[in-house]
Amino acid sequence: MGDRDDRIDRARAAMIADQLRRRGIRDERVLAVMAELPREVFVPDVPAASAYDDRAQPIDSGQTISQPYVVARMSELLAVEPGDRILEVGTGSGYQAAVIARLGATVRSIERWEALAASAREHLRAAGISDVEVVVGDGSAGAPEGAPWDGIAVTAAAPGIPDPLREQLAVGARLVIPVGPRNVQELVVVERRSATEWQESSEGPVVFVPLVGEGGWPG
Ligand code: SAM
């Protein structure tokens, strides 16, 4: 193995130990997926080992790839099971969608920027992931034609919980979404308990770029 590969492997292992396990990520399936998935493929413009830094990083179109801890926490909270059909809103680099796919789900991911959708498709191909369909559009009202979803992950910050997203959950499924003002939000989990009941919990502060669209902020 070359020096470069060695550095990347060490950075990835340090991410798992220092950023994820130490901060309380307990889902071994999520940890195993993130220990294998090459995050550097999703941020090709930064030095490879830096892809594992403990922070969100800029990607094109003024957007970001989320901090590794946030990706792990959202994946854990989504409680993905093999065979699930998951909707992601906010493809960005494609990394979060890749983690969900490697957990065994089939993913539809919606991105409002055409250029990001195109590069995310390339990243996913380069990582050998075929179970993610990336579509361009406003995902803030979900994707009713594919509902009910076994889980919905929104990776951009909404001013409130869009009603269509609750309605598009299967019974027993979860919506994970950052909700709040533009500068800081709360990570909220909404679980559908029955046709008419939803249970909400707050999982701590996060900072995301805004969800822009019909169910989000004005553009
Ligand atoms: N999940 C991404 C990843 O793993 O790299 C990070 C997503 S980034 C924090 C948020 C993304 O949401 C941006 O790419 C942004 O363009 C997208 N976005 C914002 N509003 C949207 C909307 N209404 N529909 C679809 N995508 C949206």
PDB file of C-alpha atoms and ligand atoms in Angstrom:
ATOM      1  CA  MET A   1       0.000   0.000   0.000  1.00  0.00           C
ATOM      2  CA  GLY A   2       1.289   3.493  -0.886  1.00  0.00           C
ATOM      3  CA  ASP A   3       1.801   6.386   1.528  1.00  0.00           C
ATOM      4  CA  ARG A   4      -1.316   8.110   0.242  1.00  0.00           C
ATOM      5  CA  ASP A   5      -3.543   5.060   0.841  1.00  0.00           C
ATOM      6  CA  ASP A   6      -1.972   4.666   4.253  1.00  0.00           C
ATOM      7  CA  ARG A   7      -2.777   8.249   5.200  1.00  0.00           C
ATOM      8  CA  ILE A   8      -6.358   7.884   4.013  1.00  0.00           C
ATOM      9  CA  ASP A   9      -6.849   4.650   5.954  1.00  0.00           C
ATOM     10  CA  ARG A  10      -5.498   6.281   9.103  1.00  0.00           C
ATOM     11  CA  ALA A  11      -7.723   9.338   8.669  1.00  0.00           C
ATOM     12  CA  ARG A  12     -10.783   7.119   8.175  1.00  0.00           C
ATOM     13  CA  ALA A  13      -9.978   4.991  11.214  1.00  0.00           C
ATOM     14  CA  ALA A  14      -9.420   8.123  13.319  1.00  0.00           C
ATOM     15  CA  MET A  15     -12.785   9.496  12.161  1.00  0.00           C
ATOM     16  CA  ILE A  16     -14.517   6.317  13.361  1.00  0.00           C
ATOM     17  CA  ALA A  17     -12.751   6.259  16.730  1.00  0.00           C
ATOM     18  CA  ASP A  18     -12.460   9.946  17.628  1.00  0.00           C
ATOM     19  CA  GLN A  19     -15.432  11.593  15.943  1.00  0.00           C
ATOM     20  CA  LEU A  20     -18.057   8.846  15.904  1.00  0.00           C
ATOM     21  CA  ARG A  21     -17.526   6.244  18.662  1.00  0.00           C
ATOM     22  CA  ARG A  22     -16.229   8.751  21.187  1.00  0.00           C
ATOM     23  CA  ARG A  23     -19.246  11.021  20.645  1.00  0.00           C
ATOM     24  CA  GLY A  24     -21.718   8.199  21.096  1.00  0.00           C
ATOM     25  CA  ILE A  25     -22.489   6.652  17.708  1.00  0.00           C
ATOM     26  CA  ARG A  26     -23.432   3.090  18.693  1.00  0.00           C
ATOM     27  CA  ASP A  27     -24.967   1.568  15.564  1.00  0.00           C
ATOM     28  CA  GLU A  28     -22.302  -0.921  14.475  1.00  0.00           C
ATOM     29  CA  ARG A  29     -23.776  -1.155  10.983  1.00  0.00           C
ATOM     30  CA  VAL A  30     -23.376   2.600  10.467  1.00  0.00           C
ATOM     31  CA  LEU A  31     -19.837   2.469  11.857  1.00  0.00           C
ATOM     32  CA  ALA A  32     -18.932  -0.457   9.577  1.00  0.00           C
ATOM     33  CA  VAL A  33     -20.295   1.300   6.493  1.00  0.00           C
ATOM     34  CA  MET A  34     -18.458   4.549   7.248  1.00  0.00           C
ATOM     35  CA  ALA A  35     -15.266   2.625   8.005  1.00  0.00           C
ATOM     36  CA  GLU A  36     -15.330   1.241   4.452  1.00  0.00           C
ATOM     37  CA  LEU A  37     -16.810   4.026   2.338  1.00  0.00           C
ATOM     38  CA  PRO A  38     -14.201   6.274   0.655  1.00  0.00           C
ATOM     39  CA  ARG A  39     -15.406   9.777   1.675  1.00  0.00           C
ATOM     40  CA  GLU A  40     -12.592  11.321  -0.409  1.00  0.00           C
ATOM     41  CA  VAL A  41     -14.418  10.229  -3.573  1.00  0.00           C
ATOM     42  CA  PHE A  42     -17.271  12.605  -2.632  1.00  0.00           C
ATOM     43  CA  VAL A  43     -15.023  15.662  -2.106  1.00  0.00           C
ATOM     44  CA  PRO A  44     -12.459  15.267  -4.884  1.00  0.00           C
ATOM     45  CA  ASP A  45     -11.292  18.901  -4.614  1.00  0.00           C
ATOM     46  CA  VAL A  46      -9.717  18.588  -1.152  1.00  0.00           C
ATOM     47  CA  PRO A  47      -6.596  16.576  -0.250  1.00  0.00           C
ATOM     48  CA  ALA A  48      -7.870  13.027   0.282  1.00  0.00           C
ATOM     49  CA  ALA A  49      -7.099  12.647   4.004  1.00  0.00           C
ATOM     50  CA  SER A  50      -8.744  16.031   4.711  1.00  0.00           C
ATOM     51  CA  ALA A  51     -12.051  14.577   3.533  1.00  0.00           C
ATOM     52  CA  TYR A  52     -12.193  12.977   7.005  1.00  0.00           C
ATOM     53  CA  ASP A  53     -11.786  16.257   8.911  1.00  0.00           C
ATOM     54  CA  ASP A  54     -14.223  16.868  11.741  1.00  0.00           C
ATOM     55  CA  ARG A  55     -16.297  19.498   9.937  1.00  0.00           C
ATOM     56  CA  ALA A  56     -18.671  20.192   7.083  1.00  0.00           C
ATOM     57  CA  GLN A  57     -16.773  21.113   3.915  1.00  0.00           C
ATOM     58  CA  PRO A  58     -17.666  23.294   0.949  1.00  0.00           C
ATOM     59  CA  ILE A  59     -18.745  21.643  -2.287  1.00  0.00           C
ATOM     60  CA  ASP A  60     -19.983  23.346  -5.478  1.00  0.00           C
ATOM     61  CA  SER A  61     -22.983  25.730  -5.761  1.00  0.00           C
ATOM     62  CA  GLY A  62     -22.291  27.229  -2.301  1.00  0.00           C
ATOM     63  CA  GLN A  63     -23.351  23.991  -0.545  1.00  0.00           C
ATOM     64  CA  THR A  64     -21.651  21.600   1.880  1.00  0.00           C
ATOM     65  CA  ILE A  65     -20.962  17.943   2.593  1.00  0.00           C
ATOM     66  CA  SER A  66     -22.077  17.413   6.199  1.00  0.00           C
ATOM     67  CA  GLN A  67     -19.658  16.715   9.044  1.00  0.00           C
ATOM     68  CA  PRO A  68     -19.034  12.948   9.428  1.00  0.00           C
ATOM     69  CA  TYR A  69     -20.652  12.882  12.892  1.00  0.00           C
ATOM     70  CA  VAL A  70     -23.854  14.436  11.530  1.00  0.00           C
ATOM     71  CA  VAL A  71     -24.010  11.890   8.685  1.00  0.00           C
ATOM     72  CA  ALA A  72     -23.548   9.049  11.181  1.00  0.00           C
ATOM     73  CA  ARG A  73     -26.152  10.436  13.585  1.00  0.00           C
ATOM     74  CA  MET A  74     -28.733  10.962  10.856  1.00  0.00           C
ATOM     75  CA  SER A  75     -28.096   7.452   9.523  1.00  0.00           C
ATOM     76  CA  GLU A  76     -28.452   5.961  13.012  1.00  0.00           C
ATOM     77  CA  LEU A  77     -31.686   7.894  13.705  1.00  0.00           C
ATOM     78  CA  LEU A  78     -33.174   6.843  10.378  1.00  0.00           C
ATOM     79  CA  ALA A  79     -32.931   3.173  11.528  1.00  0.00           C
ATOM     80  CA  VAL A  80     -32.487   1.848   7.991  1.00  0.00           C
ATOM     81  CA  GLU A  81     -33.272  -1.833   7.354  1.00  0.00           C
ATOM     82  CA  PRO A  82     -32.066  -3.790   4.322  1.00  0.00           C
ATOM     83  CA  GLY A  83     -34.614  -3.516   1.523  1.00  0.00           C
ATOM     84  CA  ASP A  84     -36.011  -0.173   2.735  1.00  0.00           C
ATOM     85  CA  ARG A  85     -36.935   2.501   0.219  1.00  0.00           C
ATOM     86  CA  ILE A  86     -35.534   5.779   1.505  1.00  0.00           C
ATOM     87  CA  LEU A  87     -36.029   9.329   0.271  1.00  0.00           C
ATOM     88  CA  GLU A  88     -33.236  11.845   0.797  1.00  0.00           C
ATOM     89  CA  VAL A  89     -33.816  15.554   0.211  1.00  0.00           C
ATOM     90  CA  GLY A  90     -30.536  17.377  -0.480  1.00  0.00           C
ATOM     91  CA  THR A  91     -28.115  15.106  -2.378  1.00  0.00           C
ATOM     92  CA  GLY A  92     -25.141  17.494  -2.145  1.00  0.00           C
ATOM     93  CA  SER A  93     -22.035  15.363  -2.688  1.00  0.00           C
ATOM     94  CA  GLY A  94     -23.968  12.071  -2.545  1.00  0.00           C
ATOM     95  CA  TYR A  95     -22.127  10.832   0.574  1.00  0.00           C
ATOM     96  CA  GLN A  96     -25.143  10.581   2.913  1.00  0.00           C
ATOM     97  CA  ALA A  97     -27.108   8.775   0.195  1.00  0.00           C
ATOM     98  CA  ALA A  98     -24.163   6.388  -0.258  1.00  0.00           C
ATOM     99  CA  VAL A  99     -24.107   5.559   3.471  1.00  0.00           C
ATOM    100  CA  ILE A 100     -27.862   4.834   3.420  1.00  0.00           C
ATOM    101  CA  ALA A 101     -27.479   2.670   0.304  1.00  0.00           C
ATOM    102  CA  ARG A 102     -24.633   0.689   1.880  1.00  0.00           C
ATOM    103  CA  LEU A 103     -26.939   0.023   4.831  1.00  0.00           C
ATOM    104  CA  GLY A 104     -29.005  -1.980   2.349  1.00  0.00           C
ATOM    105  CA  ALA A 105     -31.619   0.532   1.216  1.00  0.00           C
ATOM    106  CA  THR A 106     -32.667   1.720  -2.203  1.00  0.00           C
ATOM    107  CA  VAL A 107     -32.428   5.513  -2.215  1.00  0.00           C
ATOM    108  CA  ARG A 108     -34.069   8.266  -4.182  1.00  0.00           C
ATOM    109  CA  SER A 109     -32.219  11.512  -3.567  1.00  0.00           C
ATOM    110  CA  ILE A 110     -33.475  14.916  -4.720  1.00  0.00           C
ATOM    111  CA  GLU A 111     -31.141  17.869  -5.345  1.00  0.00           C
ATOM    112  CA  ARG A 112     -32.188  21.337  -6.494  1.00  0.00           C
ATOM    113  CA  TRP A 113     -28.887  22.126  -8.270  1.00  0.00           C
ATOM    114  CA  GLU A 114     -28.403  20.301 -11.564  1.00  0.00           C
ATOM    115  CA  ALA A 115     -24.585  20.585 -11.348  1.00  0.00           C
ATOM    116  CA  LEU A 116     -24.495  18.995  -7.894  1.00  0.00           C
ATOM    117  CA  ALA A 117     -26.815  16.195  -8.977  1.00  0.00           C
ATOM    118  CA  ALA A 118     -24.498  15.469 -11.915  1.00  0.00           C
ATOM    119  CA  SER A 119     -21.353  15.385  -9.783  1.00  0.00           C
ATOM    120  CA  ALA A 120     -23.069  13.313  -7.081  1.00  0.00           C
ATOM    121  CA  ARG A 121     -23.971  10.716  -9.723  1.00  0.00           C
ATOM    122  CA  GLU A 122     -20.291  10.588 -10.723  1.00  0.00           C
ATOM    123  CA  HIS A 123     -19.168  10.214  -7.102  1.00  0.00           C
ATOM    124  CA  LEU A 124     -21.650   7.395  -6.521  1.00  0.00           C
ATOM    125  CA  ARG A 125     -20.481   5.620  -9.672  1.00  0.00           C
ATOM    126  CA  ALA A 126     -16.857   6.011  -8.612  1.00  0.00           C
ATOM    127  CA  ALA A 127     -17.715   4.507  -5.213  1.00  0.00           C
ATOM    128  CA  GLY A 128     -19.430   1.549  -6.921  1.00  0.00           C
ATOM    129  CA  ILE A 129     -22.903   2.411  -5.619  1.00  0.00           C
ATOM    130  CA  SER A 130     -25.840   1.701  -7.912  1.00  0.00           C
ATOM    131  CA  ASP A 131     -28.813   1.781  -5.509  1.00  0.00           C
ATOM    132  CA  VAL A 132     -29.157   5.572  -5.488  1.00  0.00           C
ATOM    133  CA  GLU A 133     -31.269   7.435  -8.022  1.00  0.00           C
ATOM    134  CA  VAL A 134     -30.428  11.161  -8.056  1.00  0.00           C
ATOM    135  CA  VAL A 135     -33.146  13.453  -9.383  1.00  0.00           C
ATOM    136  CA  VAL A 136     -33.163  17.227  -9.854  1.00  0.00           C
ATOM    137  CA  GLY A 137     -35.959  19.276  -8.319  1.00  0.00           C
ATOM    138  CA  ASP A 138     -37.485  20.795  -5.214  1.00  0.00           C
ATOM    139  CA  GLY A 139     -37.709  17.992  -2.659  1.00  0.00           C
ATOM    140  CA  SER A 140     -39.121  20.126   0.143  1.00  0.00           C
ATOM    141  CA  ALA A 141     -42.575  18.645  -0.446  1.00  0.00           C
ATOM    142  CA  GLY A 142     -41.117  15.149  -0.786  1.00  0.00           C
ATOM    143  CA  ALA A 143     -41.859  12.750  -3.624  1.00  0.00           C
ATOM    144  CA  PRO A 144     -45.521  11.724  -3.340  1.00  0.00           C
ATOM    145  CA  GLU A 145     -45.357   9.480  -6.408  1.00  0.00           C
ATOM    146  CA  GLY A 146     -42.935   7.156  -4.565  1.00  0.00           C
ATOM    147  CA  ALA A 147     -44.686   7.227  -1.168  1.00  0.00           C
ATOM    148  CA  PRO A 148     -45.008   5.699   1.297  1.00  0.00           C
ATOM    149  CA  TRP A 149     -41.285   5.848   2.125  1.00  0.00           C
ATOM    150  CA  ASP A 150     -39.611   3.629   4.742  1.00  0.00           C
ATOM    151  CA  GLY A 151     -37.632   6.664   5.836  1.00  0.00           C
ATOM    152  CA  ILE A 152     -37.005  10.266   4.801  1.00  0.00           C
ATOM    153  CA  ALA A 153     -33.766  12.148   5.499  1.00  0.00           C
ATOM    154  CA  VAL A 154     -33.746  15.885   4.882  1.00  0.00           C
ATOM    155  CA  THR A 155     -30.171  17.170   4.850  1.00  0.00           C
ATOM    156  CA  ALA A 156     -30.981  20.889   4.625  1.00  0.00           C
ATOM    157  CA  ALA A 157     -32.543  23.129   7.272  1.00  0.00           C
ATOM    158  CA  ALA A 158     -36.295  23.737   7.205  1.00  0.00           C
ATOM    159  CA  PRO A 159     -38.208  26.498   9.027  1.00  0.00           C
ATOM    160  CA  GLY A 160     -40.781  23.876  10.102  1.00  0.00           C
ATOM    161  CA  ILE A 161     -41.734  20.269   9.385  1.00  0.00           C
ATOM    162  CA  PRO A 162     -43.386  20.152   5.945  1.00  0.00           C
ATOM    163  CA  ASP A 163     -46.737  18.327   6.274  1.00  0.00           C
ATOM    164  CA  PRO A 164     -46.321  16.425   2.987  1.00  0.00           C
ATOM    165  CA  LEU A 165     -43.196  14.743   4.405  1.00  0.00           C
ATOM    166  CA  ARG A 166     -45.109  13.414   7.444  1.00  0.00           C
ATOM    167  CA  GLU A 167     -47.849  12.155   5.127  1.00  0.00           C
ATOM    168  CA  GLN A 168     -45.374  10.331   2.895  1.00  0.00           C
ATOM    169  CA  LEU A 169     -43.984   8.172   5.733  1.00  0.00           C
ATOM    170  CA  ALA A 170     -45.019   4.515   5.980  1.00  0.00           C
ATOM    171  CA  VAL A 171     -46.395   3.531   9.398  1.00  0.00           C
ATOM    172  CA  GLY A 172     -43.336   2.822  11.584  1.00  0.00           C
ATOM    173  CA  ALA A 173     -41.052   4.930   9.383  1.00  0.00           C
ATOM    174  CA  ARG A 174     -39.046   7.975  10.443  1.00  0.00           C
ATOM    175  CA  LEU A 175     -38.391  11.426   9.083  1.00  0.00           C
ATOM    176  CA  VAL A 176     -35.083  12.979  10.207  1.00  0.00           C
ATOM    177  CA  ILE A 177     -34.922  16.719   9.574  1.00  0.00           C
ATOM    178  CA  PRO A 178     -33.088  19.806  10.906  1.00  0.00           C
ATOM    179  CA  VAL A 179     -35.715  22.381  11.914  1.00  0.00           C
ATOM    180  CA  GLY A 180     -35.264  25.968  13.040  1.00  0.00           C
ATOM    181  CA  PRO A 181     -33.898  29.389  12.119  1.00  0.00           C
ATOM    182  CA  ARG A 182     -31.158  29.848   9.562  1.00  0.00           C
ATOM    183  CA  ASN A 183     -28.241  30.082  12.000  1.00  0.00           C
ATOM    184  CA  VAL A 184     -28.876  26.958  14.126  1.00  0.00           C
ATOM    185  CA  GLN A 185     -31.447  24.166  14.117  1.00  0.00           C
ATOM    186  CA  GLU A 186     -32.632  21.204  16.117  1.00  0.00           C
ATOM    187  CA  LEU A 187     -32.341  17.735  14.602  1.00  0.00           C
ATOM    188  CA  VAL A 188     -35.900  16.384  14.805  1.00  0.00           C
ATOM    189  CA  VAL A 189     -37.101  12.805  14.387  1.00  0.00           C
ATOM    190  CA  VAL A 190     -40.751  12.271  13.447  1.00  0.00           C
ATOM    191  CA  GLU A 191     -41.954   8.673  13.670  1.00  0.00           C
ATOM    192  CA  ARG A 192     -45.282   7.711  12.147  1.00  0.00           C
ATOM    193  CA  ARG A 193     -47.138   5.570  14.697  1.00  0.00           C
ATOM    194  CA  SER A 194     -50.386   5.045  12.771  1.00  0.00           C
ATOM    195  CA  ALA A 195     -52.431   6.597   9.971  1.00  0.00           C
ATOM    196  CA  THR A 196     -53.185   9.573  12.205  1.00  0.00           C
ATOM    197  CA  GLU A 197     -50.406   9.663  14.839  1.00  0.00           C
ATOM    198  CA  TRP A 198     -46.830  10.938  14.677  1.00  0.00           C
ATOM    199  CA  GLN A 199     -44.336  11.126  17.536  1.00  0.00           C
ATOM    200  CA  GLU A 200     -41.588  13.763  17.588  1.00  0.00           C
ATOM    201  CA  SER A 201     -38.273  13.890  19.433  1.00  0.00           C
ATOM    202  CA  SER A 202     -35.459  16.444  19.456  1.00  0.00           C
ATOM    203  CA  GLU A 203     -31.940  15.120  19.060  1.00  0.00           C
ATOM    204  CA  GLY A 204     -29.754  18.156  19.646  1.00  0.00           C
ATOM    205  CA  PRO A 205     -28.491  21.235  17.813  1.00  0.00           C
ATOM    206  CA  VAL A 206     -27.118  21.135  14.278  1.00  0.00           C
ATOM    207  CA  VAL A 207     -26.245  23.662  11.585  1.00  0.00           C
ATOM    208  CA  PHE A 208     -27.280  23.013   7.975  1.00  0.00           C
ATOM    209  CA  VAL A 209     -27.550  25.091   4.822  1.00  0.00           C
ATOM    210  CA  PRO A 210     -31.173  26.104   4.142  1.00  0.00           C
ATOM    211  CA  LEU A 211     -33.820  23.971   2.502  1.00  0.00           C
ATOM    212  CA  VAL A 212     -34.997  26.253  -0.301  1.00  0.00           C
ATOM    213  CA  GLY A 213     -38.386  25.680  -1.875  1.00  0.00           C
ATOM    214  CA  GLU A 214     -42.105  25.238  -1.385  1.00  0.00           C
ATOM    215  CA  GLY A 215     -41.816  23.564   2.055  1.00  0.00           C
ATOM    216  CA  GLY A 216     -38.648  25.440   3.026  1.00  0.00           C
ATOM    217  CA  TRP A 217     -37.221  28.964   2.804  1.00  0.00           C
ATOM    218  CA  PRO A 218     -37.789  31.316  -0.114  1.00  0.00           C
ATOM    219  CA  GLY A 219     -34.920  31.231  -2.623  1.00  0.00           C
TER     220      GLY A 219
HETATM  221  N1  SAM B   1     -26.483  15.091   2.019  1.00  0.00           N
HETATM  222  C1  SAM B   1     -25.420  15.882   1.445  1.00  0.00           C
HETATM  223  C2  SAM B   1     -24.122  15.157   1.410  1.00  0.00           C
HETATM  224  O1  SAM B   1     -24.034  14.024   1.906  1.00  0.00           O
HETATM  225  O2  SAM B   1     -23.171  15.711   0.833  1.00  0.00           O
HETATM  226  C3  SAM B   1     -25.263  17.226   2.121  1.00  0.00           C
HETATM  227  C4  SAM B   1     -26.388  18.099   1.747  1.00  0.00           C
HETATM  228  S1  SAM B   1     -26.085  19.840   1.825  1.00  0.00           S
HETATM  229  C5  SAM B   1     -25.850  20.093   3.533  1.00  0.00           C
HETATM  230  C6  SAM B   1     -27.769  20.369   1.512  1.00  0.00           C
HETATM  231  C7  SAM B   1     -28.205  20.161   0.076  1.00  0.00           C
HETATM  232  O3  SAM B   1     -29.607  20.391  -0.006  1.00  0.00           O
HETATM  233  C8  SAM B   1     -27.567  21.144  -0.878  1.00  0.00           C
HETATM  234  O4  SAM B   1     -26.916  20.449  -1.903  1.00  0.00           O
HETATM  235  C9  SAM B   1     -28.738  21.951  -1.417  1.00  0.00           C
HETATM  236  O5  SAM B   1     -28.579  22.379  -2.739  1.00  0.00           O
HETATM  237  C10 SAM B   1     -29.885  20.966  -1.253  1.00  0.00           C
HETATM  238  N2  SAM B   1     -31.226  21.551  -1.204  1.00  0.00           N
HETATM  239  C11 SAM B   1     -31.642  22.664  -0.571  1.00  0.00           C
HETATM  240  N3  SAM B   1     -32.967  22.834  -0.740  1.00  0.00           N
HETATM  241  C12 SAM B   1     -33.406  21.789  -1.495  1.00  0.00           C
HETATM  242  C13 SAM B   1     -34.671  21.385  -1.999  1.00  0.00           C
HETATM  243  N4  SAM B   1     -35.775  22.095  -1.775  1.00  0.00           N
HETATM  244  N5  SAM B   1     -34.742  20.246  -2.717  1.00  0.00           N
HETATM  245  C14 SAM B   1     -33.639  19.511  -2.976  1.00  0.00           C
HETATM  246  N6  SAM B   1     -32.399  19.846  -2.527  1.00  0.00           N
HETATM  247  C15 SAM B   1     -32.289  20.959  -1.790  1.00  0.00           C
END
